[in-house]
Amino acid sequence: MPITLKELADFCDAQIEGGNPSILIDTAADITSAQTGQVTQLTNSKYTRYLKESKASACFIAHDFAVDTIPDDIALLRCTDPEMAFINAVGLLHPAKTYGQHIAPQAVLGANVSVDESVYIGAFAVIGDNVSIGEGSVVLAGAYIGNNVKIGKRCRIYPYAVVYDNVIMGDNVIIHSGAIIGADGFGYKFRNHVHVKVPQVGNVVIADNVEIGANTCIDRGALGSTTIGAGSKIDNLVQVGHNNQVGKNVIMCGLTGVSGSCTIGDYAILAGSSGIADHVNIGQGAVVMARSGVAGDIAAGTQVFGSPAKDKRTAYKEQVAISKLPELLKTVKQLEEKIQALEKQGKDEN
Amino acid sequence: MPITLKELADFCDAQIEGGNPSILIDTAADITSAQTGQVTQLTNSKYTRYLKESKASACFIAHDFAVDTIPDDIALLRCTDPEMAFINAVGLLHPAKTYGQHIAPQAVLGANVSVDESVYIGAFAVIGDNVSIGEGSVVLAGAYIGNNVKIGKRCRIYPYAVVYDNVIMGDNVIIHSGAIIGADGFGYKFRNHVHVKVPQVGNVVIADNVEIGANTCIDRGALGSTTIGAGSKIDNLVQVGHNNQVGKNVIMCGLTGVSGSCTIGDYAILAGSSGIADHVNIGQGAVVMARSGVAGDIAAGTQVFGSPAKDKRTAYKEQVAISKLPELLKTVKQLEEKIQALEKQGKDEN
Amino acid sequence: MPITLKELADFCDAQIEGGNPSILIDTAADITSAQTGQVTQLTNSKYTRYLKESKASACFIAHDFAVDTIPDDIALLRCTDPEMAFINAVGLLHPAKTYGQHIAPQAVLGANVSVDESVYIGAFAVIGDNVSIGEGSVVLAGAYIGNNVKIGKRCRIYPYAVVYDNVIMGDNVIIHSGAIIGADGFGYKFRNHVHVKVPQVGNVVIADNVEIGANTCIDRGALGSTTIGAGSKIDNLVQVGHNNQVGKNVIMCGLTGVSGSCTIGDYAILAGSSGIADHVNIGQGAVVMARSGVAGDIAAGTQVFGSPAKDKRTAYKEQVAISKLPELLKTVKQLEEKIQALEKQGKDEN
């Protein structure tokens, strides 16, 4: 759905600098590849050189971002926040797929299901007993929703996501394909030479605006709830064990694991492939860097790296020191010899 | 289903100390959150302070576990093994969902399927040819069972678990949602500049009482079987490659990977995000600590840490040493200067 | 389907040495377990001892591979490339399951679907609108194919694989169960204390002869495509983030994660549980060893190890040095004392 440059600028609250306001823009693209009819963005001076050779028709750019000569055909779209303006433009030019009211004849609905009349339920979806689904929510093909699940408004459950019994989720929650919400936590007691299963009878509670990536697992509480706070975003293939209490606006990147009974503070960031041992508290806004393993509490606002994880500055110092270690071994060997010589010399003199 | 304190105590073989034997208990809860009508447990003196402020109605506790003053309303349930007593209480108060005999009309069953009359098969489950399913087993909605699969008694296959052809499993096996049992192993030969696929024609054999977590993958043998021994418990998002021989009562925690053709001894523990290279033997009862990477054989009973993994004590000593390394570099620098001074002094004297 | 030794030898272009050309071979097996009627291979002298005790009926072996006395009943199948000969033999004796033309009545097909007449579509498969599926391709039970997806010839999509909208794949592509192709990339901008979702409107393009393992996730591009080059093989539980450009014949082992916007050169190998930060270039033929974490570009042909990853030789030197570090600390302590003594001695003398 192409729109004029003028319409785009108005929609995104930007001022046109150069170019022709009536040309048509049909799609958005990265600055390295944008072509005629496309809008792009420039927010990092590292990429300024791409603009100079670009065939894009328009480029969002901050009011004070300096550029020299640029092709005549590019209109700059000056604005205060080009990243957000570009997000809005992408949303406008590439509208998300929408789903109207529909309950597929191949879906199976349990007893006492309360589904808002606007809800979409795809083929082969299975909805258990006593489930409620709020206004505008979409349950795509083959998604499995267990008994007593509450799904808020405008949620989207992708194909083959599995939501076990008793899970509660707020509004605007997105659950990607293959995510498993509410499977049993991993709890056993070792007795008489075997691992006895500890019943896992709690649930998972997901607040508003949470997004959960493909094939991510969030286990139910053993007793009580595993909770994910509002606005938290969880990437693909993440393991969140039982009874973790994840705060608001937390970021967890791919292949990260959080054992169990941890508290993850608001705004914390767990970078890719990081891991948290059980019963650990991660303070508000703390950052666990990629591939780090955390076994003890992390204070708010700190950044840690390594396995075992340490304060980032300490870890970096140690990394630098390790790179000097092979040389240090040689140096110390030489010092030993020199000292031996000095000692011998001392003895010879006496 | 609330029961009296007396009934609960009798069921769990505990002696009531204080409280009223006729009060009703309806659910179980953690000691940090238990309320009136709930039973909890206290097994760790770190949590004794919670008991003092608790509103729980009853608490399992060992015969010799010392507590001072506790609220009048809490009955202590003295017993020899409070953890097991509590597990039993949870099982009684929060009974697991049961599934009666049922074959959903939307399920698809292949030819020559032998299903015990007590079996439950959910909607959209797909059962291949020549499959047998034993007494009391449950195949939930959308689970996929390939050809020639044998499923023992009292197994539970959760939604969208996938069991490829020729997999054999014993009794009481639990396979959680999204687990993929028997996909092709990752085997190629590099010829003429391309990776030629090695046919993966073996299978997976799972013994009794195994539990396999959500989204875990257990690859079939290239030839022969990948085997999981009785009583082993595998967490979510674990990768078990082709032809691994996993012993009995092994524990594998989330995000762990075992490459291929390894032997994992009975009672071994592979902690979270650990990894084992191929053709490695992990001895009986060995512990691979979290995030460790094992490239060579590990003797029975040893604990290893790090990547590359070393004996835990060695690894810890090295970790301590690394923390002293930045200081050591400075010290050696000073020693160099002192020795230079001593050498100069020696020369000046001669 | 047993065949004679002679037929097998002819099929695999091997010369029979010993044994009876008319005996029947029915299956293939590993040299450690092969029995009468089975063919095996010997390519590694470490396993020669197994041949001496083997009950196998035949064994592929290189023309110049020296063996002493072997059991009379074993025929050696001398050939130039015993590994490839064995692969061919396995393919012959254990033929892959084939699927004839079939569209299950329980499958759901969207509008404007163009499916070659030879295609197999299993029960509960969901095929979106404007999908094309080429000759000989197989979409197994419950696979989900979104709108505007193109599937080439002879592809195989296993149960519950999910292919989101607009994904394009070439010929001979294999996608295992639970793999999620084209879910949203993990992109947000932090504004007004919340993470604002960046629309993910690109797609995934998979070239010919790619194999994608079980429960692996390949995210769509934010804008533009995430691409997987011809002949690349991706193991289970791998995360490939948005806008990565993966070259040809790349190998990615289990539990590896590639963040986003990376370039992975042809023939690169990412070993198990390795990780690549975003915007990183991995050169052609580079090897990232197991559990390594790469934060910066890697030159073609180099091997790196560790987290942060370094050139393999540097990393190994450092590992050796670390193992000497606890001893070094003691040595330096002694040197300090000796120097103190020398200094004292020097002063005493003056």
Short mmCIF file of N, CA, C and O in Angstrom, two decimals, chain C residues 34-99:
data_model
loop_
_atom_site.label_atom_id
_atom_site.label_comp_id
_atom_site.label_asym_id
_atom_site.label_seq_id
_atom_site.Cartn_x
_atom_site.Cartn_y
_atom_site.Cartn_z
N ALA C 34 28.54 -55.71 15.22
CA ALA C 34 28.03 -56.39 14.02
C ALA C 34 28.02 -57.91 14.20
O ALA C 34 28.93 -58.49 14.80
N GLN C 35 26.98 -58.53 13.70
CA GLN C 35 26.78 -59.98 13.82
C GLN C 35 26.71 -60.61 12.43
O GLN C 35 26.77 -59.92 11.41
N THR C 36 26.55 -61.93 12.43
CA THR C 36 26.39 -62.68 11.18
C THR C 36 25.25 -62.09 10.35
O THR C 36 24.19 -61.78 10.90
N GLY C 37 25.50 -61.90 9.09
CA GLY C 37 24.48 -61.32 8.21
C GLY C 37 24.59 -59.81 8.12
O GLY C 37 23.85 -59.17 7.39
N GLN C 38 25.54 -59.25 8.85
CA GLN C 38 25.67 -57.79 8.84
C GLN C 38 26.99 -57.36 8.19
O GLN C 38 28.00 -58.06 8.27
N VAL C 39 26.95 -56.19 7.60
CA VAL C 39 28.16 -55.59 7.05
C VAL C 39 28.56 -54.42 7.95
O VAL C 39 27.72 -53.75 8.53
N THR C 40 29.88 -54.23 8.09
CA THR C 40 30.37 -53.14 8.91
C THR C 40 31.47 -52.42 8.14
O THR C 40 31.68 -52.67 6.95
N GLN C 41 32.17 -51.51 8.82
CA GLN C 41 33.29 -50.80 8.18
C GLN C 41 34.42 -50.67 9.19
O GLN C 41 34.20 -50.66 10.40
N LEU C 42 35.64 -50.59 8.68
CA LEU C 42 36.81 -50.33 9.53
C LEU C 42 37.64 -49.25 8.85
O LEU C 42 38.19 -49.47 7.76
N THR C 43 37.72 -48.09 9.48
CA THR C 43 38.46 -46.97 8.87
C THR C 43 39.47 -46.38 9.83
O THR C 43 40.25 -45.53 9.44
N ASN C 44 39.43 -46.82 11.07
CA ASN C 44 40.28 -46.22 12.11
C ASN C 44 41.03 -47.36 12.79
O ASN C 44 40.40 -48.28 13.33
N SER C 45 42.35 -47.30 12.79
CA SER C 45 43.14 -48.44 13.31
C SER C 45 42.88 -48.68 14.80
O SER C 45 43.12 -49.77 15.31
N LYS C 46 42.33 -47.67 15.48
CA LYS C 46 41.95 -47.83 16.89
C LYS C 46 40.92 -48.95 17.05
O LYS C 46 40.77 -49.53 18.13
N TYR C 47 40.18 -49.23 15.99
CA TYR C 47 39.11 -50.22 16.07
C TYR C 47 39.49 -51.57 15.45
O TYR C 47 38.67 -52.47 15.39
N THR C 48 40.75 -51.69 15.00
CA THR C 48 41.17 -52.94 14.34
C THR C 48 40.93 -54.14 15.25
O THR C 48 40.53 -55.22 14.81
N ARG C 49 41.17 -53.96 16.55
CA ARG C 49 40.99 -55.07 17.49
C ARG C 49 39.56 -55.62 17.49
O ARG C 49 39.33 -56.79 17.74
N TYR C 50 38.57 -54.74 17.22
CA TYR C 50 37.19 -55.22 17.18
C TYR C 50 36.99 -56.16 16.00
O TYR C 50 36.23 -57.12 16.07
N LEU C 51 37.67 -55.88 14.91
CA LEU C 51 37.52 -56.72 13.72
C LEU C 51 37.97 -58.15 14.03
O LEU C 51 37.36 -59.12 13.59
N LYS C 52 39.03 -58.25 14.83
CA LYS C 52 39.60 -59.57 15.12
C LYS C 52 38.63 -60.48 15.85
O LYS C 52 38.75 -61.70 15.80
N GLU C 53 37.70 -59.86 16.59
CA GLU C 53 36.75 -60.66 17.37
C GLU C 53 35.35 -60.58 16.77
O GLU C 53 34.39 -61.07 17.36
N SER C 54 35.23 -59.95 15.62
CA SER C 54 33.91 -59.63 15.10
C SER C 54 33.21 -60.87 14.51
O SER C 54 33.85 -61.77 13.98
N LYS C 55 31.91 -60.87 14.61
CA LYS C 55 31.09 -61.91 13.98
C LYS C 55 30.42 -61.36 12.71
O LYS C 55 29.54 -62.01 12.14
N ALA C 56 30.84 -60.18 12.28
CA ALA C 56 30.28 -59.59 11.06
C ALA C 56 30.53 -60.50 9.87
O ALA C 56 31.50 -61.27 9.85
N SER C 57 29.69 -60.40 8.87
CA SER C 57 29.90 -61.18 7.66
C SER C 57 30.75 -60.46 6.63
O SER C 57 31.34 -61.08 5.76
N ALA C 58 30.79 -59.14 6.73
CA ALA C 58 31.58 -58.37 5.76
C ALA C 58 32.00 -57.05 6.36
O ALA C 58 31.35 -56.54 7.29
N CYS C 59 33.09 -56.52 5.83
CA CYS C 59 33.62 -55.27 6.38
C CYS C 59 34.26 -54.44 5.27
O CYS C 59 35.22 -54.88 4.64
N PHE C 60 33.73 -53.23 5.05
CA PHE C 60 34.37 -52.30 4.11
C PHE C 60 35.69 -51.82 4.71
O PHE C 60 35.77 -51.49 5.90
N ILE C 61 36.71 -51.78 3.89
CA ILE C 61 38.03 -51.42 4.36
C ILE C 61 38.83 -50.88 3.18
O ILE C 61 38.62 -51.29 2.03
N ALA C 62 39.71 -49.92 3.44
CA ALA C 62 40.48 -49.32 2.34
C ALA C 62 41.46 -50.34 1.77
O ALA C 62 41.90 -51.27 2.45
N HIS C 63 41.81 -50.13 0.51
CA HIS C 63 42.70 -51.06 -0.17
C HIS C 63 43.99 -51.27 0.62
O HIS C 63 44.51 -52.38 0.70
N ASP C 64 44.50 -50.21 1.20
CA ASP C 64 45.83 -50.29 1.82
C ASP C 64 45.77 -50.40 3.35
O ASP C 64 46.77 -50.20 4.01
N PHE C 65 44.59 -50.67 3.89
CA PHE C 65 44.46 -50.77 5.34
C PHE C 65 44.96 -52.15 5.78
O PHE C 65 44.41 -53.18 5.38
N ALA C 66 46.01 -52.18 6.61
CA ALA C 66 46.64 -53.46 6.98
C ALA C 66 45.90 -54.13 8.13
O ALA C 66 45.62 -53.50 9.15
N VAL C 67 45.54 -55.37 7.93
CA VAL C 67 45.01 -56.18 9.04
C VAL C 67 45.73 -57.51 9.05
O VAL C 67 46.11 -58.04 8.01
N ASP C 68 45.95 -58.06 10.25
CA ASP C 68 46.58 -59.39 10.35
C ASP C 68 45.48 -60.43 10.21
O ASP C 68 44.64 -60.34 9.37
N THR C 69 45.57 -61.38 11.08
CA THR C 69 44.60 -62.48 11.06
C THR C 69 43.22 -61.98 11.44
O THR C 69 43.06 -61.28 12.44
N ILE C 70 42.27 -62.35 10.66
CA ILE C 70 40.88 -62.02 10.98
C ILE C 70 40.06 -63.30 10.89
O ILE C 70 40.49 -64.29 10.31
N PRO C 71 38.88 -63.30 11.51
CA PRO C 71 38.06 -64.51 11.47
C PRO C 71 37.79 -64.95 10.04
O PRO C 71 37.61 -64.11 9.14
N ASP C 72 37.74 -66.25 9.83
CA ASP C 72 37.50 -66.79 8.49
C ASP C 72 36.18 -66.34 7.88
O ASP C 72 36.05 -66.21 6.67
N ASP C 73 35.20 -66.10 8.76
CA ASP C 73 33.85 -65.82 8.26
C ASP C 73 33.67 -64.40 7.76
O ASP C 73 32.62 -64.06 7.20
N ILE C 74 34.64 -63.53 7.99
CA ILE C 74 34.48 -62.15 7.55
C ILE C 74 35.08 -61.96 6.17
O ILE C 74 36.25 -62.25 5.95
N ALA C 75 34.25 -61.44 5.28
CA ALA C 75 34.77 -61.03 3.98
C ALA C 75 35.17 -59.57 4.06
O ALA C 75 34.39 -58.74 4.53
N LEU C 76 36.40 -59.25 3.64
CA LEU C 76 36.78 -57.85 3.53
C LEU C 76 36.27 -57.32 2.19
O LEU C 76 36.38 -58.00 1.17
N LEU C 77 35.71 -56.10 2.26
CA LEU C 77 35.25 -55.45 1.02
C LEU C 77 36.21 -54.29 0.77
O LEU C 77 36.05 -53.20 1.32
N ARG C 78 37.23 -54.58 -0.02
CA ARG C 78 38.27 -53.58 -0.28
C ARG C 78 37.75 -52.51 -1.25
O ARG C 78 37.16 -52.83 -2.29
N CYS C 79 37.98 -51.26 -0.92
CA CYS C 79 37.48 -50.18 -1.77
C CYS C 79 38.31 -48.92 -1.52
O CYS C 79 39.12 -48.88 -0.59
N THR C 80 38.08 -47.90 -2.32
CA THR C 80 38.91 -46.69 -2.17
C THR C 80 38.38 -45.78 -1.05
O THR C 80 39.15 -45.08 -0.41
N ASP C 81 37.09 -45.79 -0.83
CA ASP C 81 36.52 -44.90 0.19
C ASP C 81 35.50 -45.68 1.02
O ASP C 81 34.29 -45.63 0.76
N PRO C 82 35.99 -46.43 2.02
CA PRO C 82 35.07 -47.31 2.76
C PRO C 82 33.95 -46.57 3.48
O PRO C 82 32.86 -47.11 3.63
N GLU C 83 34.18 -45.33 3.89
CA GLU C 83 33.10 -44.58 4.56
C GLU C 83 31.94 -44.33 3.60
O GLU C 83 30.77 -44.51 3.95
N MET C 84 32.28 -43.90 2.38
CA MET C 84 31.21 -43.65 1.40
C MET C 84 30.57 -44.97 0.95
O MET C 84 29.35 -45.03 0.75
N ALA C 85 31.40 -46.00 0.79
CA ALA C 85 30.85 -47.30 0.41
C ALA C 85 29.86 -47.77 1.48
O ALA C 85 28.77 -48.29 1.17
N PHE C 86 30.21 -47.58 2.73
CA PHE C 86 29.34 -48.00 3.83
C PHE C 86 28.05 -47.18 3.84
O PHE C 86 26.96 -47.72 4.05
N ILE C 87 28.17 -45.87 3.60
CA ILE C 87 26.96 -45.03 3.51
C ILE C 87 26.04 -45.58 2.42
O ILE C 87 24.82 -45.71 2.62
N ASN C 88 26.62 -45.93 1.29
CA ASN C 88 25.80 -46.48 0.20
C ASN C 88 25.17 -47.80 0.60
O ASN C 88 24.00 -48.06 0.29
N ALA C 89 25.94 -48.62 1.31
CA ALA C 89 25.41 -49.92 1.75
C ALA C 89 24.25 -49.73 2.73
O ALA C 89 23.23 -50.42 2.66
N VAL C 90 24.42 -48.79 3.65
CA VAL C 90 23.35 -48.53 4.63
C VAL C 90 22.10 -48.06 3.89
O VAL C 90 20.98 -48.50 4.19
N GLY C 91 22.30 -47.18 2.92
CA GLY C 91 21.16 -46.68 2.15
C GLY C 91 20.42 -47.81 1.42
O GLY C 91 19.20 -47.80 1.31
N LEU C 92 21.20 -48.78 0.96
CA LEU C 92 20.62 -49.90 0.22
C LEU C 92 19.89 -50.87 1.16
O LEU C 92 18.78 -51.33 0.88
N LEU C 93 20.53 -51.16 2.29
CA LEU C 93 19.98 -52.18 3.20
C LEU C 93 18.89 -51.63 4.11
O LEU C 93 18.04 -52.37 4.59
N HIS C 94 18.95 -50.35 4.39
CA HIS C 94 17.96 -49.70 5.28
C HIS C 94 17.33 -48.54 4.52
O HIS C 94 17.55 -47.37 4.86
N PRO C 95 16.54 -48.84 3.50
CA PRO C 95 16.03 -47.74 2.67
C PRO C 95 15.17 -46.78 3.47
O PRO C 95 14.41 -47.18 4.36
N ALA C 96 15.34 -45.49 3.20
CA ALA C 96 14.55 -44.46 3.88
C ALA C 96 13.08 -44.67 3.57
O ALA C 96 12.71 -45.16 2.50
N LYS C 97 12.24 -44.31 4.53
CA LYS C 97 10.80 -44.38 4.32
C LYS C 97 10.43 -43.48 3.15
O LYS C 97 10.91 -42.35 3.06
N THR C 98 9.62 -43.97 2.25
CA THR C 98 9.18 -43.12 1.14
C THR C 98 7.69 -42.84 1.30
O THR C 98 6.96 -43.57 1.97
N TYR C 99 7.26 -41.76 0.71
CA TYR C 99 5.88 -41.33 0.82
C TYR C 99 5.33 -41.12 -0.58
O TYR C 99 5.86 -40.30 -1.33
#
